[in-house]
Coordinates of C-alpha atoms and ligand atoms in Angstrom, one line a residue:
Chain A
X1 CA -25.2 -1.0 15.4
X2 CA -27.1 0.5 12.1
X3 CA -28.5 3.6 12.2
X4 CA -30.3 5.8 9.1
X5 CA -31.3 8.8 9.8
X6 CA -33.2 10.7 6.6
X7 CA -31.4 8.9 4.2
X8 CA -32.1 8.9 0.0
X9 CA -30.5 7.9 -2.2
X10 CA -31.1 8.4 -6.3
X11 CA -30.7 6.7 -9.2
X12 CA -30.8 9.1 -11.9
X13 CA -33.3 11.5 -11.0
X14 CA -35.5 8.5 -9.3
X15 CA -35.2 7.8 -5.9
X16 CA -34.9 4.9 -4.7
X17 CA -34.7 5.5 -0.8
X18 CA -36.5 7.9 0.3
X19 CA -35.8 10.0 3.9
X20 CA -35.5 6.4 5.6
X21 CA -35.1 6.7 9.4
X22 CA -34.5 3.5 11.4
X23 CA -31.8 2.0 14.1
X24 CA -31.1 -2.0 14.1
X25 CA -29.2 -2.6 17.9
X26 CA -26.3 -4.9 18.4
X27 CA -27.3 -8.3 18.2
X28 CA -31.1 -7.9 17.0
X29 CA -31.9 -10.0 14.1
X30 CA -34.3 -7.7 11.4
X31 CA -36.6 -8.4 8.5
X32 CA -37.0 -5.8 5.5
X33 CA -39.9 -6.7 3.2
X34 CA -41.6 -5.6 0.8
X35 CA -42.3 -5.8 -3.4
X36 CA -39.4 -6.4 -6.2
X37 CA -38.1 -2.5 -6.5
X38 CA -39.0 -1.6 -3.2
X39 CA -36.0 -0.6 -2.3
X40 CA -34.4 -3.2 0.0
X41 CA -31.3 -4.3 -2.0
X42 CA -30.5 -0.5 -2.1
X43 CA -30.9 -0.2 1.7
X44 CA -28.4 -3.3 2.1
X45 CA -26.0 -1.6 -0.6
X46 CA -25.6 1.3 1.4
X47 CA -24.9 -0.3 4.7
X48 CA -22.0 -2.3 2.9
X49 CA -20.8 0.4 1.0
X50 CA -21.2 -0.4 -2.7
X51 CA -23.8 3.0 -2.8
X52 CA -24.0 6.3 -1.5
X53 CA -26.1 7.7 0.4
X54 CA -27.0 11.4 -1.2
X55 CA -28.7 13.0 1.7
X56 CA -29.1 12.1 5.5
X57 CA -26.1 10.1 7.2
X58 CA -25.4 6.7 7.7
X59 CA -23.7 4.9 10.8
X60 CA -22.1 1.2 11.2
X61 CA -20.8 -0.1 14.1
X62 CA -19.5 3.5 15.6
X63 CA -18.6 4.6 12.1
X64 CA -20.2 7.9 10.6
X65 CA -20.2 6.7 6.4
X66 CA -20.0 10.9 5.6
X67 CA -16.5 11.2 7.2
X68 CA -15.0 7.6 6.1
X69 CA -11.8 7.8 4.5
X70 CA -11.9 5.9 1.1
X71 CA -9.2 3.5 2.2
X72 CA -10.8 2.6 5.2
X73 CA -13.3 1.1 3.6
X74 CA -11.8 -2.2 3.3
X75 CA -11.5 -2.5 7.2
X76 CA -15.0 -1.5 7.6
X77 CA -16.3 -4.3 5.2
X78 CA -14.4 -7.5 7.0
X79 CA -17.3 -6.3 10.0
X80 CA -19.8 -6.9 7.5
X81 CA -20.5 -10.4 6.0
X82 CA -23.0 -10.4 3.0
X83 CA -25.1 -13.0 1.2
X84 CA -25.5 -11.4 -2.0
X85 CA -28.5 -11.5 -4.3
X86 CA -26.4 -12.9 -7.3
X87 CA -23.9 -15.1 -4.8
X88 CA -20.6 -13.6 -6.4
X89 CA -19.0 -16.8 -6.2
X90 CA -16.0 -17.2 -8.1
X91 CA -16.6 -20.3 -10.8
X92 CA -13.0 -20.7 -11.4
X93 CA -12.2 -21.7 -7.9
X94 CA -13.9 -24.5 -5.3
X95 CA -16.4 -24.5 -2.4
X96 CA -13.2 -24.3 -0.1
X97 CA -11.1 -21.5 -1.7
X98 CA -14.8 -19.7 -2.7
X99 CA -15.0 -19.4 1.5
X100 CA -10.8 -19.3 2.2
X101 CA -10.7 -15.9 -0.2
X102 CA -12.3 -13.8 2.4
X103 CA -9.5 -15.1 5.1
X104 CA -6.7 -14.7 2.5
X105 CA -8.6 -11.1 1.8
X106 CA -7.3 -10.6 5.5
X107 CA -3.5 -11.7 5.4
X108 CA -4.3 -15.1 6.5
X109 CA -2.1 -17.6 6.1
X110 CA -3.0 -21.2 4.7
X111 CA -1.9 -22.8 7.6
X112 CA -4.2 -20.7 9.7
X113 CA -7.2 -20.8 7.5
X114 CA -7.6 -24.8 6.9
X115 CA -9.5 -25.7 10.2
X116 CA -11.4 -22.6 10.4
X117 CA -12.9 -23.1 7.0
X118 CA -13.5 -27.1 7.5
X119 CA -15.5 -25.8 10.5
X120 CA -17.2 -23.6 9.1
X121 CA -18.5 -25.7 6.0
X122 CA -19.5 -28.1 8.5
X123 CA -21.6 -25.5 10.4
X124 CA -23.2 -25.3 6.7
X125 CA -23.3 -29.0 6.0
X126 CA -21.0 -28.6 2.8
X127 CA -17.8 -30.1 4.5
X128 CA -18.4 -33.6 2.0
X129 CA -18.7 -30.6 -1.1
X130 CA -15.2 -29.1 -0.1
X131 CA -13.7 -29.7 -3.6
X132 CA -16.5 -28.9 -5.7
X133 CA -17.0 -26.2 -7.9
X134 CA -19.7 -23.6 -7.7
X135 CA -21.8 -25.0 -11.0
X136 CA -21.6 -28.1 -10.0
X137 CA -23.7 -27.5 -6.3
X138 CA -27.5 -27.0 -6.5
X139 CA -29.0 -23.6 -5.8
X140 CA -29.6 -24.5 -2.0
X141 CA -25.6 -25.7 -1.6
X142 CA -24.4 -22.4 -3.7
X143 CA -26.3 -20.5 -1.3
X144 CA -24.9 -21.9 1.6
X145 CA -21.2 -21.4 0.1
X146 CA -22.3 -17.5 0.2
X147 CA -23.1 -17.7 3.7
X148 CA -19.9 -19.5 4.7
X149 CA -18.2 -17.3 3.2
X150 CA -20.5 -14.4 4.7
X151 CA -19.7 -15.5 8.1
X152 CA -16.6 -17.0 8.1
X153 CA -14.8 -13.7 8.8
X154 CA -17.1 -13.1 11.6
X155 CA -18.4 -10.5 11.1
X156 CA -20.6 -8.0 13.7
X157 CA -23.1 -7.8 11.1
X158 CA -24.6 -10.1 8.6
X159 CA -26.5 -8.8 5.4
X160 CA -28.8 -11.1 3.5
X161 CA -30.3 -10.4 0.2
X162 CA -33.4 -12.4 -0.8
X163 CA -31.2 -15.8 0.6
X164 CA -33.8 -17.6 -0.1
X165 CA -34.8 -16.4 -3.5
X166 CA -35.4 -19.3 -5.5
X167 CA -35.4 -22.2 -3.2
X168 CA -37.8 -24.8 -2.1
X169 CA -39.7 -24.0 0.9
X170 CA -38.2 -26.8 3.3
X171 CA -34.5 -25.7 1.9
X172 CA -35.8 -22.5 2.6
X173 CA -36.5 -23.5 6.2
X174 CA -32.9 -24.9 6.8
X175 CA -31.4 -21.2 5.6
X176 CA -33.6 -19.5 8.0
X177 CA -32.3 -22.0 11.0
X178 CA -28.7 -21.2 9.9
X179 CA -29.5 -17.2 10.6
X180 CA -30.7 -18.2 13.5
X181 CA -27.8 -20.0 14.9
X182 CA -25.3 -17.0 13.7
X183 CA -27.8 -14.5 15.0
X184 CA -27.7 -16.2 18.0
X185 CA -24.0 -16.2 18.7
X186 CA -24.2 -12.5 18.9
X187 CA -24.2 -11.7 15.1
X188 CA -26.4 -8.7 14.3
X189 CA -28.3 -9.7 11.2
X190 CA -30.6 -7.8 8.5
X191 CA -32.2 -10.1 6.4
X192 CA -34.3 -8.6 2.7
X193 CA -36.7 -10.6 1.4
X194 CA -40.2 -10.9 0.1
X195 CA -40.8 -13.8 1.2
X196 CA -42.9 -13.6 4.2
X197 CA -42.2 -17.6 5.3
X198 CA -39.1 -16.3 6.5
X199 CA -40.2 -14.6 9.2
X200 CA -43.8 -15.5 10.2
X201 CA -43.2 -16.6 13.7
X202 CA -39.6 -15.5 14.4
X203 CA -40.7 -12.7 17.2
X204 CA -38.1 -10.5 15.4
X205 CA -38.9 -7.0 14.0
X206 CA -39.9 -6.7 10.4
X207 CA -39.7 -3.5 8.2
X208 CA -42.8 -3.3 5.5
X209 CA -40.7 -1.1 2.9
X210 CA -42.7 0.0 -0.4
X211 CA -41.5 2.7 -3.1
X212 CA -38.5 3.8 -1.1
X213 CA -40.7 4.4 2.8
X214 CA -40.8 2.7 5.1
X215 CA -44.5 1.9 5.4
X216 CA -44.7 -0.1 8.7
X217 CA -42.8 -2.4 11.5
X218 CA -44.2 -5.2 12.9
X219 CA -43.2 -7.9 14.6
X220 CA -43.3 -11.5 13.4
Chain B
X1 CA 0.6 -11.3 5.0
X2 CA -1.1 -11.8 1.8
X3 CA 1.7 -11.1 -0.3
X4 CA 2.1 -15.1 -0.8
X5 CA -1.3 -15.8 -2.1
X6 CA -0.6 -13.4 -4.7
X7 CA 2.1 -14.7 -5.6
X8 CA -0.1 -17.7 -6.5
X9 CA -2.5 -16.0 -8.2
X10 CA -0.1 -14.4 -9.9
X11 CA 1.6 -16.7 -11.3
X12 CA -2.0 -18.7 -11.8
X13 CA -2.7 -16.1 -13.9
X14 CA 0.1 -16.2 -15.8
X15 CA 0.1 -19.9 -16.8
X16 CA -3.5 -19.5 -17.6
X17 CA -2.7 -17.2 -20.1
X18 CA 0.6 -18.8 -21.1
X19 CA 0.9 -17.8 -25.0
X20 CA -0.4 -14.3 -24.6
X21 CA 2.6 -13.9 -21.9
X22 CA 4.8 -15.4 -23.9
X23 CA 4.4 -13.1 -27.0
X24 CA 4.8 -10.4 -24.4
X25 CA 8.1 -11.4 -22.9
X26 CA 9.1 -12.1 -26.2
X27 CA 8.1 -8.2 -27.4
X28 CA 9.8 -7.1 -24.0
X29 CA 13.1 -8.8 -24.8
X30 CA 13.0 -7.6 -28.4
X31 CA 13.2 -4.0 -27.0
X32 CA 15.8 -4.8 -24.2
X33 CA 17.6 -6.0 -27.1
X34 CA 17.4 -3.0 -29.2
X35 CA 18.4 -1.3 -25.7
X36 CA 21.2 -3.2 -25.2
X37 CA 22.7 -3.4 -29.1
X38 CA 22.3 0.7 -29.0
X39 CA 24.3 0.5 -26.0
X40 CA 26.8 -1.3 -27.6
X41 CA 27.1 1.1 -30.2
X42 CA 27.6 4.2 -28.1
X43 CA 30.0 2.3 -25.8
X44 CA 31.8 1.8 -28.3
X45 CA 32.3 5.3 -30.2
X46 CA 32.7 6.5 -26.6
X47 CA 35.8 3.8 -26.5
X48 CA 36.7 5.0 -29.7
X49 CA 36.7 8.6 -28.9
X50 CA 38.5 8.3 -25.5
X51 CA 41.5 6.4 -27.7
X52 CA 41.9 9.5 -30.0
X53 CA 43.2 12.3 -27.2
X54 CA 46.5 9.9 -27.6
X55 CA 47.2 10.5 -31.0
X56 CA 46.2 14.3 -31.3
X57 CA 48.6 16.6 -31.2
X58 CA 49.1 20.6 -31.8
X59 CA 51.9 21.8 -34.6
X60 CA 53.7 24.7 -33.5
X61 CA 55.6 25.9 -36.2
X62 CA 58.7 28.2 -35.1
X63 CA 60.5 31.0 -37.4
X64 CA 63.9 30.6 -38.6
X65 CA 67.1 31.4 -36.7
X66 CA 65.9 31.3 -33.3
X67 CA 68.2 30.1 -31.2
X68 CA 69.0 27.0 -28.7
X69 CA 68.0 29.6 -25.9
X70 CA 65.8 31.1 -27.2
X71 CA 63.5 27.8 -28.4
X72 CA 64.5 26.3 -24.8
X73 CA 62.5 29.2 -23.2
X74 CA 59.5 28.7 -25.8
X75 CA 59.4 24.8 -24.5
X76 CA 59.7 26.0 -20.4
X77 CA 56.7 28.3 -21.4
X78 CA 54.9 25.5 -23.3
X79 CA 55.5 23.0 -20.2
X80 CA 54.3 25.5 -17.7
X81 CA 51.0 25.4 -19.2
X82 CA 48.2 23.4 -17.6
X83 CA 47.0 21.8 -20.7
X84 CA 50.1 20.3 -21.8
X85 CA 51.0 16.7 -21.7
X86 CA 54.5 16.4 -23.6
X87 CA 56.3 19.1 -26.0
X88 CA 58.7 17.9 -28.3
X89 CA 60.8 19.6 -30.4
X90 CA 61.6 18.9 -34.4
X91 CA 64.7 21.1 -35.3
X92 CA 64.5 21.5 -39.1
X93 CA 66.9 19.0 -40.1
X94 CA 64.7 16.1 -38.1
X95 CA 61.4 17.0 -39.9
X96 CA 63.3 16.9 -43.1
X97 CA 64.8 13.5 -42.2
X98 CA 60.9 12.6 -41.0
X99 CA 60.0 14.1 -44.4
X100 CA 62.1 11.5 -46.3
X101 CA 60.9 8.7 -44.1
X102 CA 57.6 9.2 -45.4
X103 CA 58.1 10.1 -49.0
X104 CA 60.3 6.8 -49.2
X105 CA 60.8 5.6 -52.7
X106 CA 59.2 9.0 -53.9
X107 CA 62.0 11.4 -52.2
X108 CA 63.4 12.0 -55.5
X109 CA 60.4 15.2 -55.1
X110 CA 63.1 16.5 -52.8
X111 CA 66.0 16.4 -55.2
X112 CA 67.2 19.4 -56.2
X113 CA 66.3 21.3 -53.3
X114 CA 69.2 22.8 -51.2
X115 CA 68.5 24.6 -48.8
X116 CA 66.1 22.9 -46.4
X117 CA 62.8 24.6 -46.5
X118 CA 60.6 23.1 -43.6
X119 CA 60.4 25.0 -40.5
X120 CA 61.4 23.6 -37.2
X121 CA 58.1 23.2 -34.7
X122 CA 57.1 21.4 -31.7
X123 CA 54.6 18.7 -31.6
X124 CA 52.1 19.0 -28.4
X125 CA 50.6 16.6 -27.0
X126 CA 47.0 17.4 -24.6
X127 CA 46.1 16.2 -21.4
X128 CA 43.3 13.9 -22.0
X129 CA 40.8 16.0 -20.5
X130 CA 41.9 19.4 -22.5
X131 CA 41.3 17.4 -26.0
X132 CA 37.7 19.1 -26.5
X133 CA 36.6 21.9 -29.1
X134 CA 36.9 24.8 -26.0
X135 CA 39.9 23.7 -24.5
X136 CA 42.2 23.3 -28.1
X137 CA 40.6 26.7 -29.4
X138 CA 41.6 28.7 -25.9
X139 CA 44.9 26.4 -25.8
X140 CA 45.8 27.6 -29.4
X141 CA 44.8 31.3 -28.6
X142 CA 47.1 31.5 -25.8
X143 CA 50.4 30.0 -27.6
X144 CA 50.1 32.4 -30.5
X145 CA 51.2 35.1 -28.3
X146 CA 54.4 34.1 -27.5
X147 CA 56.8 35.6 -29.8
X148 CA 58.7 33.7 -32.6
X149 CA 55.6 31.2 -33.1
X150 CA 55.0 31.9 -36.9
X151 CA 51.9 29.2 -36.9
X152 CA 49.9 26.9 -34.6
X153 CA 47.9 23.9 -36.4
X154 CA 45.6 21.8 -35.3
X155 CA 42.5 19.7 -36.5
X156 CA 40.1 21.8 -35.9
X157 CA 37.8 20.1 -38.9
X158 CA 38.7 16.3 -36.9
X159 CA 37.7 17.4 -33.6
X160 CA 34.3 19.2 -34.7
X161 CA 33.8 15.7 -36.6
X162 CA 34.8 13.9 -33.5
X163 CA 32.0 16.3 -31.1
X164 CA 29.5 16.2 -33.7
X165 CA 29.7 12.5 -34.2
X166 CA 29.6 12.1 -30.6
X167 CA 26.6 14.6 -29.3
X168 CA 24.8 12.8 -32.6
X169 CA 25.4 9.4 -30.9
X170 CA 24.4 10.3 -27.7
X171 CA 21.1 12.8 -29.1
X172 CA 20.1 9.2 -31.5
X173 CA 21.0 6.4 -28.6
X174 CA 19.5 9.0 -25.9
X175 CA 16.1 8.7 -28.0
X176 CA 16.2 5.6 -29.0
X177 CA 16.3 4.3 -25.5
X178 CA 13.6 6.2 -24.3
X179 CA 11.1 5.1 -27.6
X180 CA 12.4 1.5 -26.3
X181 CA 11.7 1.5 -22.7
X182 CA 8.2 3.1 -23.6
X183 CA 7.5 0.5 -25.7
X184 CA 8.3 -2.3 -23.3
X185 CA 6.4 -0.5 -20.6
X186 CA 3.8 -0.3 -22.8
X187 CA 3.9 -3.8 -23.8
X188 CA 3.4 -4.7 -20.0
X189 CA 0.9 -1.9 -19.4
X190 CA -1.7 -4.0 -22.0
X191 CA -0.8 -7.1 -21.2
X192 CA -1.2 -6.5 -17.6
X193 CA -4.5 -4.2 -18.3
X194 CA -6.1 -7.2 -20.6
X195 CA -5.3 -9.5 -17.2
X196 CA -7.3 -6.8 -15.0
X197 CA -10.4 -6.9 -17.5
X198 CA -10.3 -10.5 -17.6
X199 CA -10.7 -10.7 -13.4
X200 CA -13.0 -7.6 -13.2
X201 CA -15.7 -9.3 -11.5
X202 CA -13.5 -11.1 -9.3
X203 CA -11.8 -7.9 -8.3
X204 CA -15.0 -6.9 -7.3
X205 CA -15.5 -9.6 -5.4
X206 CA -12.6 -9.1 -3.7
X207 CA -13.6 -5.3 -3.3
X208 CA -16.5 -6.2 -1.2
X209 CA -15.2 -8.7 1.0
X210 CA -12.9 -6.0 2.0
X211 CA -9.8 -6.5 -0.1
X212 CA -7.3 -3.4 0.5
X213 CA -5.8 -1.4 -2.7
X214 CA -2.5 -3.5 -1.7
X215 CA -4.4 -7.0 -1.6
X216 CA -5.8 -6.3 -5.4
X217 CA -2.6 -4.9 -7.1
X218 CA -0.2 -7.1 -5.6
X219 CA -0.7 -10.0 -7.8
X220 CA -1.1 -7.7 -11.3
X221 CA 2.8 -5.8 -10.3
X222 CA 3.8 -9.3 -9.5
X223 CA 2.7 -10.4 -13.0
X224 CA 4.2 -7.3 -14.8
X225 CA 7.6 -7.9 -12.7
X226 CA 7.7 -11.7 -14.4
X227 CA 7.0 -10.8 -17.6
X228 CA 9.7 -8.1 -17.8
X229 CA 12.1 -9.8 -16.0
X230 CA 11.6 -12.8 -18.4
X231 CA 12.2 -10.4 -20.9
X232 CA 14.9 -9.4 -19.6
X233 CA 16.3 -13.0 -19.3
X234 CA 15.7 -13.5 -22.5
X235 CA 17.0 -10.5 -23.9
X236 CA 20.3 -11.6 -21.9
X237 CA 20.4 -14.8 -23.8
X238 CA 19.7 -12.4 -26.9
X239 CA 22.5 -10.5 -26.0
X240 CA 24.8 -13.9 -25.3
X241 CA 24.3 -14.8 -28.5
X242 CA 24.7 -11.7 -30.5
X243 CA 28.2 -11.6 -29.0
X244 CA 29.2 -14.6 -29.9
X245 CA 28.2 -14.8 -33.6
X246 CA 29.9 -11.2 -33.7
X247 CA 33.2 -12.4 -31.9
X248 CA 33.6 -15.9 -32.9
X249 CA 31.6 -15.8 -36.9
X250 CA 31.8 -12.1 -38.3
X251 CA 35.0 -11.6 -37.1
X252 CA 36.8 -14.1 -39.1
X253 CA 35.9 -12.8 -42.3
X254 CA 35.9 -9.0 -40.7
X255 CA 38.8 -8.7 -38.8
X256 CA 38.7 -5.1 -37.9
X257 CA 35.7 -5.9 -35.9
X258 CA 37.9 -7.3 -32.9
X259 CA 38.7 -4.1 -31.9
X260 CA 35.1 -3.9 -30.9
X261 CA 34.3 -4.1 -26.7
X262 CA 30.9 -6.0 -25.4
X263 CA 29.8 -4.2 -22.1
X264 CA 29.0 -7.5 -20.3
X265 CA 28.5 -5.5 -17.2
X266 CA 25.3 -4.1 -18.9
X267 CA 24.4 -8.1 -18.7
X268 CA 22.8 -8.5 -15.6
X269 CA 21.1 -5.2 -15.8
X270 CA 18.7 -6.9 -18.2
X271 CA 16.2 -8.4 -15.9
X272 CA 16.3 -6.1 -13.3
X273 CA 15.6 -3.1 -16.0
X274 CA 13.1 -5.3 -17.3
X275 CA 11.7 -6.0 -14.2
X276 CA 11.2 -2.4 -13.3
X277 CA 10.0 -1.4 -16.8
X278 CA 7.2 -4.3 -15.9
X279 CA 6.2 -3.1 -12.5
X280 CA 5.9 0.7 -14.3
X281 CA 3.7 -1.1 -16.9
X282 CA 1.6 -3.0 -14.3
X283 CA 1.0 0.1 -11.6
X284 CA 0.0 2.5 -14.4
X285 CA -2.4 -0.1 -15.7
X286 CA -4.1 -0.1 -12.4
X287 CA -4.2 3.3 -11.8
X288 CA -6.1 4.2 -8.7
X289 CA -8.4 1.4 -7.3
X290 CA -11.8 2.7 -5.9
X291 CA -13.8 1.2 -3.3
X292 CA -17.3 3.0 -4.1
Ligands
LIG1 N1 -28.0 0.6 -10.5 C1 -29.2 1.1 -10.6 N2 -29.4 2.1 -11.5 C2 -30.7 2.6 -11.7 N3 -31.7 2.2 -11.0 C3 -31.6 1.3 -10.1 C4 -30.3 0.7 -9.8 N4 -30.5 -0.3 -8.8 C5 -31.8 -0.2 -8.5 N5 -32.5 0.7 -9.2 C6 -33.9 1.0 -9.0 O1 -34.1 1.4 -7.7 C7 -35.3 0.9 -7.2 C8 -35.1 0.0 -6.0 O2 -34.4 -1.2 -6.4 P1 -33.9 -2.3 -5.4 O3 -33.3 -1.6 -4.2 O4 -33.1 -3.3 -6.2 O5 -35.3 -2.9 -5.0 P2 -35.6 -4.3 -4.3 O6 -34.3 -4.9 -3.8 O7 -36.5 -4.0 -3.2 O8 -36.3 -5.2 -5.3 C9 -35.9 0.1 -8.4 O9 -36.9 1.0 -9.0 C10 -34.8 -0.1 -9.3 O10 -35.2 -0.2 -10.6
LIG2 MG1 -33.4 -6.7 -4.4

């Protein structure tokens, strides 16, 4: 589903990513760990498209990144759902249109969207927090609107940046059973984080990334 | 289709910032006003100018002692010729007569003159369409060859007037309507580019939730079409008004202004014009969306 093969990328002169080889297969769920400036958000950034690789070539879901056209881009990023780092969730708008935008993103019509989204706030046990705006949600709520709206596209693959950054360790626990649950319903799912709560115990296969390498895989 | 939800950002957007937009559609109908009062003008020298072929004519003046033969042929010739509308013929006595009619009370300049001096001629009168600088001059050319015309006279100085005032209207309403429409699509272009600024991080939002080029513009052309169709609207009611202070106010104190014509066709124009100049406005101030 994602494959690297030799990849850097460079900020400035710096690299950041340095000749990273790996493959992630359809429907695995992955860790990638490691210290702040590692390189992990980079990695993520590439595989949805907001960097560049500079040398080695990329592949998502049967797409080679080197020979996308710019304007397919779009299409390419409805198959990937992100939790970003920073959320991104727009303050002038609710929990419901904050999850609804990336339906409408897609042509979808109000009629159409309504149930879906109800459903899938309840999946994230927000459905009471519908009408609320982002400020007004605690850290653990505004990161569930992020994955609602991650997922509620379904998407092949989820991406998820530090999704449990600053959060308590049991509402911590409650994100990680989430990933579970979408991983389990055949989503392929690559999760950054330094927090190594999140996946003592999972079984699943966790990248140890340090200065740009890739300095181990275990499992955990 | 998205197109309806940005419609509703759209017009979100636009209430949001309702006294900025408003200043703009007000700026917009300012120049579609300007636009349309030029327009006026140059419709209306154009009007005049089209109403002077009627009352131009050509003098031929013929020599003495020709006779009725011989100025019948002259006339066939004159009729013959492509550019001709009407000939007539003003025998000496007749232009003396004419003469008199003029000079009125004053005739008494006449007295004491027996025999009568004024030549007979024949006024010409243009097809419409031969009444230009070129035609006249090769018109004029072509008569003074046939034999017994002693003089042709025409106003030469009035119809270089008449094509200079005209190519000076069309050159100055020609310019002034392109400085206008520039300035309206400007007027859109940074209203329209403040609105992108203002939503930059949501557009990038958008951008990586996979929003197409289409899904992001839609709502900014949608915003520029408002504003200058508004503009336009209002530049109607502008217009409206104009007219009727000129027609019903001025005109009772300045009579001669009646002869004046309002283009009302050029009405509805208005917001459609303004509607384009607003989408122009909007899709330059987007210029090329990027994804990465
Ligand atoms: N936009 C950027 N411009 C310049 N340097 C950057 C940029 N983003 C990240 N970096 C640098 O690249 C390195 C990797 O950063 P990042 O991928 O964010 O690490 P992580 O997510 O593991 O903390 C760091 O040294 C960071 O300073
Ligand atoms: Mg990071």
């Amino acid at each position: 589903m994602i494959h690297f093969s030799n990849v850097t990328k460079f900020y400035e002169r710096q690299a950041a990513i340095k000749n990273i080889t790996f493959s992630v297969e359809k429907g695995e769920m992955i860790f990638m760990t490691g210290p702040s400036g590692a390189g992990k958000s980079t990695l993520l950034k590439i595989i949805y498209l907001s960097e560049k690789p500079d040398e080695g070539s990329v592949t998502i879901a049967e797409w080679d990144l080197s020979k996308l056209k710019e304007s397919s881009i779009p299409f390419l990023r409805r198959n990937i759902g992100v939790v970003f780092q920073d959320f991104r969730l727009l303050d002038n708008r609710n929990v419901f249109d904050n999850v609804a935008i990336a339906l409408r993103i897609r042509g979808m019509l109000d009629s159409e969207i309504q149930d879906w989204v109800m459903e899938i706030l309840k999946m994230v046990n927000l459905r009471h927090k519908a009408d609320s705006f982002p400020q007004a949600l605690s850290g653990g709520e505004q990161q569930r609107v992020v994955i609602a709206r991650a997922i509620v596209g379904e998407p092949t693959i989820l991406l998820a940046d530090e999704p449990t950054g600053n959060l308590d360790p049991d509402t911590a626990a409650g994100i990680t059973r989430l990933f579970k649950e979408i991983n389990a319903r055949g989503t392929t799912v690559v999760i950054a984080t330094h927090n190594r709560e999140l996946y003592r115990n999972t079984g699943r296969r966790v990248f140890r990334i340090d200065s740009g390498n890739i300095v181990g895989e275990e499992i955990g | 289709m998205y197109l309806l939800y940005s419609f509703r950002l759209a017009l979100q957007s636009l209430w949001r910032e309702k006294w900025i937009n408003l200043l703009s559609v007000l700026t917009i109908a300012a120049g579609l006003f300007m636009i349309t009062l030029t327009l006026f003008v140059v419709y209306n020298i154009d009007l005049a100018t089209k109403r002077l072929p009627a009352r131009f004519s050509v003098m031929l003046y013929l020599n003495d002692g020709l006779s009725e033969q011989e100025t019948g042929s002259i006339i066939a010739q004159l009729k013959k010729n492509n550019a001709v509308e009407q000939a007539r013929y003003i025998a000496k006595d007749k232009a003396l007569e004419e003469l008199k009619g003029v000079l009125k009370n004053a005739d008494y300049i006449l007295e004491g003159i027996d025999e009568n001096p004024l030549p007979a001629s024949i006024e010409i009168k243009l097809k419409k369409e031969s009444v230009n600088i070129a035609s006249v001059k090769k018109f004029a050319a072509e008569i003074k060859k046939i034999k017994s015309i002693a003089e042709v006279e025409y106003g030469e100085q009035f119809l270089n007037s008449i094509h200079s005032i005209k190519g000076m209207a069309k050159a100055g309403s020609l310019s002034l309507i392109i400085i206008m429409s520039a300035g309206v699509i400007f007027v859109c272009y940074s209203t329209i580019k403040i609105a992108f600024y203002r939503r930059k991080e949501e557009i990038e939002t958008f951008k990586l939730l996979g929003a197409t080029r289409g899904f992001i513009r839609a709502p900014f052309v949608i915003e520029g079409s408002v504003l200058g169709m508004f503009g336009g609207i209002a530049s109607m009611a502008a217009a409206l008004a104009f007219y009727h202070v000129l027609f019903y106010k001025v005109t009772a104190t300045i009579p001669i202004l009646k002869i004046l014509v309002f283009p009302f066709e050029t009405f509805p124009a208005l917001p459609i014009v303004g509607l384009l100049l607003g989408i122009g406005g909007a899709v330059i101030a987007l210029g090329r969306i990027r994804f990465s």
